């Protein structure tokens, strides 16, 4: 039951977040009204209407409240999970050491060709 409730709250949290993003992007800011007042269009006032909030802003506020409540709920549910005491490293597996059976074989050194006098290896004067 705990996992199902967590998943349900997480789903509501994601949907509220996506809804808020969509509603915020659909709204226009007060700067758009102010720009319209200075000659780029017709506007009722310099800083927008100061009346009651419209549908988009009320819905955004409601979704923000739901988002905040689900954030707190998810944090509370996640903190209720049992944790091991001690360090995280204590439970980690220790890798086995690889010890070679014998010393590595020596690497053969290639022979160098003899240098001829006056050949391609000669420095021009």
Coordinates of C-alpha atoms in Angstrom, one line a residue:
X1 CA 0.0 0.0 0.0
X2 CA 2.9 2.4 0.8
X3 CA 4.4 2.1 -2.6
X4 CA 1.0 2.6 -4.3
X5 CA 0.3 5.8 -2.3
X6 CA 3.8 7.1 -3.0
X7 CA 3.3 6.5 -6.7
X8 CA -0.1 8.2 -6.7
X9 CA 1.2 11.3 -4.9
X10 CA 4.2 11.3 -7.3
X11 CA 1.8 11.2 -10.3
X12 CA -0.2 14.1 -8.9
X13 CA 3.0 16.0 -8.2
X14 CA 4.2 15.6 -11.8
X15 CA 0.8 16.5 -13.3
X16 CA 0.6 19.6 -11.1
X17 CA 4.1 20.7 -12.1
X18 CA 3.4 20.2 -15.8
X19 CA 0.1 22.1 -15.5
X20 CA 1.8 25.0 -13.7
X21 CA 4.4 25.2 -16.5
X22 CA 1.7 25.3 -19.2
X23 CA -0.4 27.9 -17.4
X24 CA 2.5 30.1 -16.6
X25 CA 3.6 30.0 -20.3
X26 CA 0.1 30.9 -21.5
X27 CA -0.1 34.0 -19.3
X28 CA 1.4 37.3 -20.3
X29 CA 3.4 39.4 -17.9
X30 CA 2.9 43.0 -16.8
X31 CA 5.7 44.1 -19.0
X32 CA 3.7 43.2 -22.1
X33 CA 0.9 45.6 -20.9
X34 CA 3.4 48.3 -20.1
X35 CA 5.0 48.0 -23.6
X36 CA 1.6 48.3 -25.2
X37 CA 0.9 51.5 -23.2
X38 CA 3.9 53.2 -24.7
X39 CA 2.8 53.0 -28.3
X40 CA 3.0 49.4 -29.4
X41 CA -0.7 48.7 -29.0
X42 CA -3.8 49.6 -27.1
X43 CA -3.9 49.0 -23.3
X44 CA -6.3 50.0 -20.6
X45 CA -3.7 51.1 -18.0
X46 CA 0.1 51.3 -17.6
X47 CA 0.5 48.3 -15.3
X48 CA -2.4 46.1 -16.3
X49 CA -5.8 45.6 -14.7
X50 CA -5.7 45.8 -10.9
X51 CA -9.0 44.1 -10.5
X52 CA -9.7 40.5 -9.3
X53 CA -7.4 37.7 -10.5
X54 CA -8.5 36.0 -13.7
X55 CA -9.0 32.3 -14.3
X56 CA -5.4 31.6 -15.3
X57 CA -3.8 33.1 -12.3
X58 CA -6.3 31.5 -9.9
X59 CA -5.7 28.1 -11.5
X60 CA -2.0 28.6 -11.3
X61 CA -2.2 29.4 -7.6
X62 CA -4.3 26.3 -7.0
X63 CA -1.8 24.1 -8.8
X64 CA 1.1 25.7 -7.0
X65 CA -0.6 24.8 -3.7
X66 CA -1.2 21.2 -4.8
X67 CA 2.5 21.1 -5.9
X68 CA 3.7 22.4 -2.6
X69 CA 1.5 19.9 -0.6
X70 CA 2.6 17.0 -2.7
X71 CA 6.3 18.1 -2.3
X72 CA 5.9 18.0 1.5
X73 CA 4.1 14.7 1.3
X74 CA 6.7 13.1 -0.8
X75 CA 9.5 14.3 1.5
X76 CA 7.6 12.9 4.5
X77 CA 7.0 9.5 2.9
X78 CA 10.6 9.3 1.7
X79 CA 11.9 10.1 5.2
X80 CA 9.8 7.3 6.8
X81 CA 11.8 4.6 5.0
X82 CA 14.1 2.6 7.2
X83 CA 17.8 3.3 6.7
X84 CA 20.9 1.4 7.8
X85 CA 22.9 3.0 10.5
X86 CA 26.6 3.6 9.8
X87 CA 28.5 4.4 6.7
X88 CA 27.4 3.7 3.1
X89 CA 30.8 2.1 2.5
X90 CA 30.4 -0.6 5.1
X91 CA 28.0 -2.6 3.0
X92 CA 30.0 -2.3 -0.2
X93 CA 31.6 -5.5 -1.5
X94 CA 35.4 -5.7 -1.3
X95 CA 37.0 -6.6 -4.7
X96 CA 39.3 -9.6 -4.7
X97 CA 43.0 -8.9 -5.3
X98 CA 44.6 -10.4 -8.3
X99 CA 48.1 -11.7 -7.6
X100 CA 50.1 -13.0 -10.5
X101 CA 51.5 -16.5 -10.2
X102 CA 54.8 -15.6 -11.6
X103 CA 56.8 -12.5 -12.7
X104 CA 55.9 -11.1 -16.1
X105 CA 57.9 -12.1 -19.1
X106 CA 60.6 -9.6 -20.2
X107 CA 59.8 -7.5 -23.2
X108 CA 62.1 -8.2 -26.1
X109 CA 64.1 -5.1 -27.3
X110 CA 64.3 -4.8 -31.1
X111 CA 67.8 -4.6 -32.6
X112 CA 68.7 -1.3 -34.2
X113 CA 70.1 -1.1 -37.6
X114 CA 73.7 0.0 -37.9
X115 CA 74.3 3.7 -38.8
X116 CA 76.2 4.2 -42.0
X117 CA 78.6 7.1 -42.5
X118 CA 77.4 9.5 -45.1
X119 CA 74.0 7.8 -45.4
X120 CA 70.5 9.1 -44.7
X121 CA 71.4 9.6 -41.1
X122 CA 74.2 12.1 -41.9
X123 CA 73.6 15.7 -40.9
X124 CA 74.3 18.1 -43.9
X125 CA 77.1 20.5 -43.4

